[in-house]
Short mmCIF file of C-alpha atoms and ligand atoms in Angstrom, two decimals:
data_model
loop_
_atom_site.label_atom_id
_atom_site.label_comp_id
_atom_site.label_asym_id
_atom_site.label_seq_id
_atom_site.Cartn_x
_atom_site.Cartn_y
_atom_site.Cartn_z
CA MET A 1 0.03 -0.16 -0.08
CA GLU A 2 1.17 3.55 -1.15
CA MET A 3 0.81 6.05 1.73
CA LEU A 4 1.93 9.45 0.83
CA ARG A 5 2.37 12.60 3.23
CA ASP A 6 2.79 16.33 2.98
CA ALA A 7 6.50 15.88 2.22
CA ASP A 8 6.04 13.37 -0.66
CA ILE A 9 3.48 15.70 -2.34
CA ASP A 10 4.16 18.69 -4.82
CA PRO A 11 1.78 21.53 -4.35
CA GLY A 12 2.65 22.90 -7.88
CA PRO A 13 -0.13 21.17 -9.95
CA LEU A 14 -2.66 23.49 -8.03
CA ALA A 15 -0.60 26.77 -8.03
CA GLY A 16 -2.22 29.43 -9.89
CA LYS A 17 -5.45 27.29 -10.39
CA ARG A 18 -9.00 27.96 -9.38
CA VAL A 19 -10.94 25.80 -7.52
CA ALA A 20 -14.70 25.71 -7.57
CA VAL A 21 -16.51 23.91 -4.79
CA LEU A 22 -19.92 22.88 -5.47
CA GLY A 23 -21.92 22.84 -2.30
CA TYR A 24 -21.58 24.21 0.88
CA GLY A 25 -22.53 21.35 3.00
CA ASN A 26 -20.83 18.98 5.48
CA GLN A 27 -17.79 18.56 3.08
CA GLY A 28 -18.26 21.56 0.86
CA ARG A 29 -17.69 23.87 3.93
CA ALA A 30 -14.58 22.26 5.31
CA GLN A 31 -12.82 21.65 1.98
CA SER A 32 -13.53 25.38 0.76
CA LEU A 33 -12.14 26.82 4.01
CA ASN A 34 -9.14 24.50 4.26
CA LEU A 35 -8.54 25.25 0.55
CA HIS A 36 -8.62 28.91 1.06
CA ASP A 37 -6.42 28.86 4.26
CA SER A 38 -3.78 26.90 2.27
CA GLY A 39 -3.76 29.71 -0.13
CA ILE A 40 -5.88 28.40 -2.90
CA ASP A 41 -8.11 30.66 -5.18
CA VAL A 42 -11.48 29.13 -4.06
CA VAL A 43 -14.96 30.04 -5.36
CA VAL A 44 -17.90 28.28 -3.65
CA GLY A 45 -20.68 27.44 -6.35
CA LEU A 46 -24.17 27.64 -5.03
CA ARG A 47 -27.82 27.68 -6.80
CA GLY A 48 -29.74 30.67 -6.80
CA GLU A 49 -32.03 29.60 -3.67
CA SER A 50 -29.30 28.70 -1.42
CA GLY A 51 -29.40 29.48 2.16
CA SER A 52 -25.73 29.12 2.47
CA ALA A 53 -24.82 32.32 0.78
CA ASN A 54 -24.73 34.39 3.86
CA GLU A 55 -22.46 32.02 5.54
CA VAL A 56 -20.06 31.74 2.80
CA GLU A 57 -19.69 35.42 2.44
CA ALA A 58 -19.37 35.94 6.38
CA ALA A 59 -16.47 33.27 6.16
CA GLY A 60 -14.65 35.62 3.52
CA LEU A 61 -14.91 33.06 0.55
CA THR A 62 -15.70 34.06 -3.00
CA ILE A 63 -19.25 32.94 -3.99
CA ALA A 64 -20.76 32.73 -7.67
CA MET A 65 -23.75 30.81 -9.15
CA ILE A 66 -23.04 27.31 -10.24
CA GLU A 67 -22.36 27.84 -13.79
CA ASP A 68 -20.16 30.94 -13.32
CA ALA A 69 -18.03 29.23 -10.74
CA VAL A 70 -17.68 26.13 -12.92
CA ALA A 71 -16.93 28.45 -15.99
CA SER A 72 -14.15 30.00 -14.10
CA ALA A 73 -12.49 27.08 -12.79
CA ASP A 74 -9.60 24.79 -13.54
CA VAL A 75 -10.77 22.10 -10.97
CA VAL A 76 -14.39 21.59 -10.03
CA MET A 77 -15.20 19.59 -7.09
CA MET A 78 -18.46 17.83 -6.69
CA LEU A 79 -19.76 18.40 -3.22
CA ALA A 80 -23.39 18.37 -3.56
CA PRO A 81 -25.40 15.14 -2.31
CA ASP A 82 -24.52 11.86 -4.45
CA GLU A 83 -27.93 11.55 -5.65
CA ILE A 84 -28.03 15.26 -7.08
CA HIS A 85 -24.75 14.49 -9.01
CA GLU A 86 -26.40 13.08 -12.03
CA ALA A 87 -28.45 16.09 -12.71
CA LEU A 88 -25.95 18.59 -11.57
CA TYR A 89 -23.23 17.19 -14.13
CA LYS A 90 -25.57 17.73 -16.77
CA GLU A 91 -26.29 21.18 -15.72
CA ILE A 92 -22.74 22.10 -15.59
CA GLU A 93 -20.95 19.90 -18.45
CA PRO A 94 -21.35 22.90 -21.17
CA GLN A 95 -19.61 25.28 -18.75
CA LEU A 96 -16.45 23.05 -17.72
CA LYS A 97 -13.59 24.30 -19.46
CA GLN A 98 -11.55 22.10 -21.79
CA GLY A 99 -9.01 19.93 -19.89
CA ALA A 100 -10.38 20.89 -16.54
CA ALA A 101 -10.25 18.57 -13.57
CA LEU A 102 -13.50 17.12 -12.01
CA GLY A 103 -13.08 15.88 -8.25
CA PHE A 104 -15.40 13.69 -6.11
CA SER A 105 -15.20 13.19 -2.31
CA HIS A 106 -17.18 9.75 -3.04
CA GLY A 107 -16.88 7.22 -5.85
CA LEU A 108 -20.51 6.45 -6.06
CA SER A 109 -21.70 8.68 -9.01
CA VAL A 110 -18.78 7.55 -11.24
CA ARG A 111 -18.53 3.96 -10.26
CA PHE A 112 -22.28 3.22 -10.99
CA GLY A 113 -22.41 5.15 -14.14
CA LEU A 114 -24.85 8.20 -13.03
CA ILE A 115 -22.08 10.34 -14.54
CA GLU A 116 -19.88 9.80 -17.71
CA PRO A 117 -17.39 12.69 -17.47
CA ARG A 118 -16.32 14.16 -20.96
CA SER A 119 -13.12 12.60 -22.33
CA ASP A 120 -11.34 15.80 -22.25
CA LEU A 121 -11.54 15.94 -18.25
CA ASP A 122 -9.25 14.83 -15.82
CA VAL A 123 -11.43 12.76 -13.21
CA PHE A 124 -9.90 12.33 -9.57
CA LEU A 125 -11.17 11.22 -6.32
CA LEU A 126 -10.13 12.46 -3.08
CA ALA A 127 -12.21 11.17 -0.18
CA PRO A 128 -11.60 12.25 3.36
CA LYS A 129 -12.50 9.44 5.68
CA GLY A 130 -14.68 11.24 8.08
CA PRO A 131 -17.08 14.04 8.36
CA GLY A 132 -16.23 17.95 7.21
CA THR A 133 -16.69 18.96 10.72
CA ALA A 134 -13.66 16.87 11.65
CA LEU A 135 -11.85 17.48 8.59
CA ARG A 136 -12.01 21.28 9.36
CA ALA A 137 -11.43 20.86 13.17
CA LEU A 138 -8.26 18.92 12.48
CA TYR A 139 -7.01 21.27 9.85
CA ARG A 140 -7.16 23.97 12.31
CA GLU A 141 -5.34 21.97 14.93
CA ASP A 142 -2.57 21.62 12.29
CA LYS A 143 -3.55 17.94 11.96
CA GLY A 144 -5.10 16.23 9.06
CA MET A 145 -7.66 13.43 8.33
CA ILE A 146 -6.58 10.33 6.43
CA ALA A 147 -8.18 10.31 2.94
CA LEU A 148 -8.39 7.74 -0.34
CA TRP A 149 -7.40 9.19 -3.39
CA ALA A 150 -7.73 7.90 -7.23
CA VAL A 151 -7.62 8.80 -10.73
CA GLU A 152 -10.53 7.67 -13.22
CA GLN A 153 -9.63 9.57 -16.25
CA ASP A 154 -6.26 11.28 -16.94
CA ALA A 155 -6.76 13.05 -20.11
CA THR A 156 -4.20 15.60 -19.48
CA GLY A 157 -1.31 13.76 -17.70
CA GLN A 158 -1.91 16.16 -14.78
CA ALA A 159 -4.71 14.04 -12.99
CA ARG A 160 -2.59 12.43 -10.24
CA GLY A 161 -0.69 15.50 -9.50
CA ILE A 162 -3.80 17.45 -9.02
CA ALA A 163 -5.35 14.83 -6.88
CA LEU A 164 -2.48 14.63 -4.47
CA ALA A 165 -2.00 18.63 -4.40
CA TYR A 166 -5.64 18.60 -3.64
CA GLY A 167 -5.49 16.34 -0.80
CA LYS A 168 -2.44 18.39 0.59
CA ALA A 169 -4.38 21.47 0.45
CA ILE A 170 -7.08 20.34 2.34
CA GLY A 171 -4.93 18.86 4.97
CA CYS A 172 -5.32 15.14 4.48
CA ALA A 173 -1.87 14.64 3.53
CA ARG A 174 -0.74 15.65 7.01
CA ALA A 175 -2.49 12.29 7.96
CA GLY A 176 -1.79 10.39 4.76
CA LEU A 177 -3.06 9.85 1.30
CA ILE A 178 -3.74 6.11 0.38
CA ALA A 179 -4.03 5.21 -3.33
CA SER A 180 -7.45 3.37 -4.15
CA SER A 181 -9.91 3.57 -7.15
CA PHE A 182 -13.49 4.78 -7.29
CA ALA A 183 -14.81 1.26 -7.41
CA GLU A 184 -12.97 0.08 -4.27
CA GLU A 185 -13.80 3.41 -2.30
CA ALA A 186 -17.46 3.39 -3.38
CA GLU A 187 -18.03 -0.15 -2.69
CA ALA A 188 -16.08 -0.27 0.58
CA ASP A 189 -17.86 2.97 1.83
CA LEU A 190 -21.48 1.80 0.95
CA PHE A 191 -20.77 -1.64 2.32
CA ASN A 192 -19.73 -0.13 5.55
CA GLU A 193 -22.62 2.18 5.90
CA GLN A 194 -25.02 -0.40 5.34
CA ALA A 195 -23.64 -3.49 7.18
CA VAL A 196 -21.06 -2.14 9.80
CA VAL A 197 -20.63 1.05 11.46
CA TRP A 198 -23.63 3.21 10.38
CA GLY A 199 -26.13 0.30 9.76
CA GLY A 200 -25.18 -2.75 11.89
CA VAL A 201 -24.16 -1.11 14.99
CA PRO A 202 -27.22 1.13 15.50
CA GLU A 203 -29.47 -1.81 15.14
CA LEU A 204 -27.30 -4.11 17.25
CA LEU A 205 -27.69 -1.22 20.11
CA VAL A 206 -31.61 -1.29 19.32
CA ALA A 207 -31.88 -4.93 19.66
CA GLY A 208 -29.96 -5.06 22.84
CA PHE A 209 -32.13 -2.24 24.33
CA GLU A 210 -35.38 -4.15 23.37
CA THR A 211 -34.11 -7.55 24.76
CA LEU A 212 -33.07 -5.99 28.20
CA VAL A 213 -36.49 -4.22 28.61
CA ALA A 214 -38.26 -7.34 27.42
CA GLY A 215 -36.53 -8.97 30.06
CA GLY A 216 -37.87 -6.60 32.75
CA VAL A 217 -34.74 -4.12 32.91
CA SER A 218 -35.87 -0.35 33.15
CA PRO A 219 -35.33 1.53 29.87
CA GLU A 220 -33.05 3.82 31.53
CA VAL A 221 -30.62 1.20 32.58
CA ALA A 222 -30.99 -0.43 29.16
CA VAL A 223 -29.70 2.65 27.32
CA LEU A 224 -26.84 3.36 29.74
CA GLU A 225 -25.78 -0.25 28.91
CA CYS A 226 -26.59 -0.53 25.55
CA VAL A 227 -26.25 3.11 24.11
CA GLY A 228 -24.19 4.95 26.59
CA GLU A 229 -21.06 3.08 26.43
CA LEU A 230 -20.61 3.18 22.87
CA LYS A 231 -18.49 6.17 22.94
CA LEU A 232 -15.92 4.54 25.50
CA ILE A 233 -15.42 1.55 23.39
CA ALA A 234 -15.10 3.60 20.14
CA ASP A 235 -12.49 5.96 21.75
CA LEU A 236 -10.44 2.91 23.10
CA ILE A 237 -10.65 1.40 19.74
CA ASP A 238 -9.51 4.55 17.85
CA GLN A 239 -6.49 4.77 20.23
CA ARG A 240 -5.44 1.33 20.54
CA GLY A 241 -7.09 -0.89 18.04
CA ILE A 242 -9.48 -3.83 18.83
CA ALA A 243 -6.76 -5.95 20.60
CA GLY A 244 -5.52 -3.07 22.63
CA MET A 245 -9.08 -2.17 23.72
CA ARG A 246 -9.47 -5.60 25.12
CA GLU A 247 -6.31 -5.13 26.97
CA VAL A 248 -7.41 -2.48 29.10
CA ILE A 249 -10.98 -3.48 29.96
CA SER A 250 -11.88 -5.65 33.21
CA ASN A 251 -11.37 -9.42 33.06
CA THR A 252 -15.14 -9.67 33.35
CA ALA A 253 -15.87 -7.59 30.31
CA GLU A 254 -13.02 -9.16 28.32
CA LEU A 255 -14.15 -12.77 28.98
CA GLY A 256 -17.90 -11.91 28.34
CA ALA A 257 -16.72 -9.96 25.00
CA ASN A 258 -15.00 -13.10 24.07
CA LEU A 259 -17.87 -15.65 24.77
CA GLY A 260 -20.74 -13.26 23.71
CA GLY A 261 -19.49 -11.54 20.61
CA ARG A 262 -18.78 -14.27 18.22
CA ARG A 263 -22.15 -15.99 19.59
CA ILE A 264 -24.07 -12.90 18.32
CA ILE A 265 -21.86 -12.15 15.13
CA ASP A 266 -21.73 -15.60 13.81
CA ASP A 267 -21.45 -17.02 10.29
CA SER A 268 -25.09 -16.47 9.20
CA VAL A 269 -24.07 -12.52 9.79
CA ARG A 270 -20.82 -13.01 7.81
CA SER A 271 -23.22 -14.68 4.91
CA ARG A 272 -25.58 -11.75 5.09
CA MET A 273 -22.75 -9.11 4.86
CA ALA A 274 -21.55 -11.13 1.75
CA GLU A 275 -24.97 -10.60 0.39
CA VAL A 276 -24.98 -6.92 0.84
CA LEU A 277 -21.37 -6.41 -0.64
CA ALA A 278 -22.62 -8.17 -3.70
CA GLU A 279 -25.91 -6.07 -4.07
CA VAL A 280 -23.71 -3.02 -3.49
CA ARG A 281 -21.51 -4.21 -6.36
CA GLU A 282 -24.44 -4.86 -8.62
CA GLY A 283 -25.50 -1.04 -8.18
CA ARG A 284 -28.74 -1.94 -6.48
CA PHE A 285 -27.90 0.59 -3.68
CA ALA A 286 -27.22 3.05 -6.16
CA GLU A 287 -30.59 2.40 -7.86
CA GLU A 288 -32.09 2.62 -4.43
CA LEU A 289 -30.63 6.33 -3.81
CA ARG A 290 -31.96 7.33 -7.04
CA SER A 291 -35.36 6.49 -6.71
CA GLU A 292 -35.36 7.78 -2.89
CA GLU A 293 -34.36 11.27 -4.35
CA ALA A 294 -37.11 10.97 -7.29
CA SER A 295 -39.58 10.11 -4.45
CA GLY A 296 -38.70 13.39 -2.53
CA TYR A 297 -36.99 11.38 0.21
CA ARG A 298 -40.34 9.83 1.46
CA ARG A 299 -38.74 6.47 2.80
CA LEU A 300 -35.92 8.51 4.76
CA GLU A 301 -38.56 11.18 6.05
CA LYS A 302 -40.64 8.23 7.40
CA ALA A 303 -37.96 6.44 9.06
CA ARG A 304 -36.58 9.46 10.66
CA ALA A 305 -40.02 10.37 12.19
CA ASP A 306 -40.61 6.66 13.38
CA ALA A 307 -37.19 6.44 14.84
CA ARG A 308 -37.82 9.54 17.14
CA LYS A 309 -40.90 8.16 18.59
CA THR A 310 -39.41 5.15 20.02
CA LEU A 311 -38.88 4.16 23.70
CA LEU A 312 -35.35 4.08 23.35
CA GLU A 313 -35.02 7.75 21.74
CA GLN A 314 -37.51 9.07 24.46
CA THR A 315 -35.32 7.47 27.26
CA PHE A 316 -32.23 8.73 25.77
CA ARG A 317 -33.49 12.36 25.57
CA LYS A 318 -34.78 12.02 29.06
CA LEU A 319 -31.38 11.05 30.36
CA ARG A 320 -29.32 13.63 28.55
CA SER A 321 -31.83 16.37 28.10
CA VAL A 322 -31.40 16.17 24.19
CA GLU A 323 -33.93 17.95 22.13
CA LEU A 324 -33.88 16.18 18.72
N1 NAP B 1 -20.87 14.11 4.88
C1 NAP B 1 -19.86 13.41 4.98
O1 NAP B 1 -19.29 13.14 6.24
C2 NAP B 1 -18.81 13.01 3.76
C3 NAP B 1 -17.77 12.28 4.22
C4 NAP B 1 -16.88 11.96 3.05
C5 NAP B 1 -17.31 12.02 1.71
N2 NAP B 1 -18.58 12.76 1.42
C6 NAP B 1 -19.01 12.85 0.24
O2 NAP B 1 -18.92 14.39 -0.20
C7 NAP B 1 -20.14 14.80 -0.91
C8 NAP B 1 -20.89 15.87 -0.35
O3 NAP B 1 -21.58 15.22 0.82
P1 NAP B 1 -22.18 16.28 1.84
O4 NAP B 1 -22.59 14.92 3.09
O5 NAP B 1 -21.24 17.29 2.35
O6 NAP B 1 -23.29 16.95 1.28
P2 NAP B 1 -24.50 17.84 1.95
O7 NAP B 1 -23.68 18.40 3.17
O8 NAP B 1 -25.69 17.02 1.89
O9 NAP B 1 -24.30 19.09 0.74
C9 NAP B 1 -25.21 19.94 0.92
C10 NAP B 1 -24.70 21.21 -0.13
O10 NAP B 1 -25.31 20.55 -1.41
C11 NAP B 1 -25.97 21.61 -2.09
N3 NAP B 1 -27.19 21.06 -2.95
C12 NAP B 1 -27.93 20.26 -2.56
N4 NAP B 1 -28.83 19.79 -3.39
C13 NAP B 1 -28.26 20.64 -4.78
C14 NAP B 1 -28.52 20.86 -6.01
N5 NAP B 1 -29.68 20.12 -6.58
N6 NAP B 1 -27.88 21.68 -6.96
C15 NAP B 1 -26.84 22.20 -6.19
N7 NAP B 1 -26.42 22.20 -5.10
C16 NAP B 1 -27.12 21.41 -4.30
C17 NAP B 1 -26.73 22.31 -1.03
O11 NAP B 1 -27.00 23.56 -1.53
P3 NAP B 1 -28.01 24.67 -0.79
O12 NAP B 1 -27.31 25.44 0.04
O13 NAP B 1 -28.50 25.28 -2.05
O14 NAP B 1 -29.08 23.58 -0.20
C18 NAP B 1 -25.47 22.58 0.04
O15 NAP B 1 -24.84 23.26 -0.20
C19 NAP B 1 -20.74 13.34 -1.47
O16 NAP B 1 -20.26 12.87 -2.52
C20 NAP B 1 -20.61 12.52 -0.09
O17 NAP B 1 -20.72 11.20 -0.38
C21 NAP B 1 -19.42 13.31 2.41
#
């Protein structure tokens, strides 16, 4: 595995170039501000009705309508939601300069064919492995967030240099840039979201909570046990890895974890994980995302509303005094 850091990377390929960041959300905000603080000429492209315009201006960044930002830029970074990329790319393609670079922070729209970039464009991926809020906070502490990078199309011979210089300018090369591909990044990221950290773990917490409550434990104690301790283990794993985490917990917890963990996460879970990975690779999730957007996000809105009404959520809010 090739891991590149600041000292390995030439900032030259971005020198004198203008970067248009499309979208000022989670990643767009962080990447725009980091680029700006690294001395890059950035313009934030927003649609007319955007509510973010005041915030962009207050941050001291240049702002333009999407089509004007794209027409003025040598590098265009697609940081609107993935399900919007197909329509957004159609809208901006006529404005993209010949030989410009088109960048992504997630491989989905290219991997699953929602976008087929023009053949004169360089197409690169620079995917920070975490949310924009942390990307910005780390940059301000002179640290960085590890990222994956890849080149899908190298029309000018400059694509690799631009991708790496971009990763350096947003601070990720302080931690390390790992070579990947659009397919690997997209498939692994979608798999993790569904089967592991964002899909599997919360459902495990819910199932544990419901089992304890059905067994006569009070909801408050069940939340403290099954939800409240997640941050403790996440911090320990982040600092020490899984084996290191096990070394610093009590013998009681360690033996229980050894006996219980593999009983719950058994071969049947692994085989369903393999099904999820196969479906992701067939493009079934990309289709689901497209139809969700087309329906006005009906299924997501309903799931959010249902989740807020559960006993677990109500107990959590009571314990933490959280307004959701
Ligand atoms: N979120 C993360 O932690 C994370 C981490 C790594 C990679 N990524 C990737 O980064 C990319 C951006 O994700 P995100 O989570 O940062 O997105 P996001 O926060 O949902 O993006 C919101 C921004 O996109 C703009 N936008 C929405 N619909 C648009 C449209 N139809 N036309 C033009 N602009 C539109 C919004 O503009 P308005 O102000 O007009 O509403 C807003 O500025 C995605 O490819 C994602 O997979 C995200």
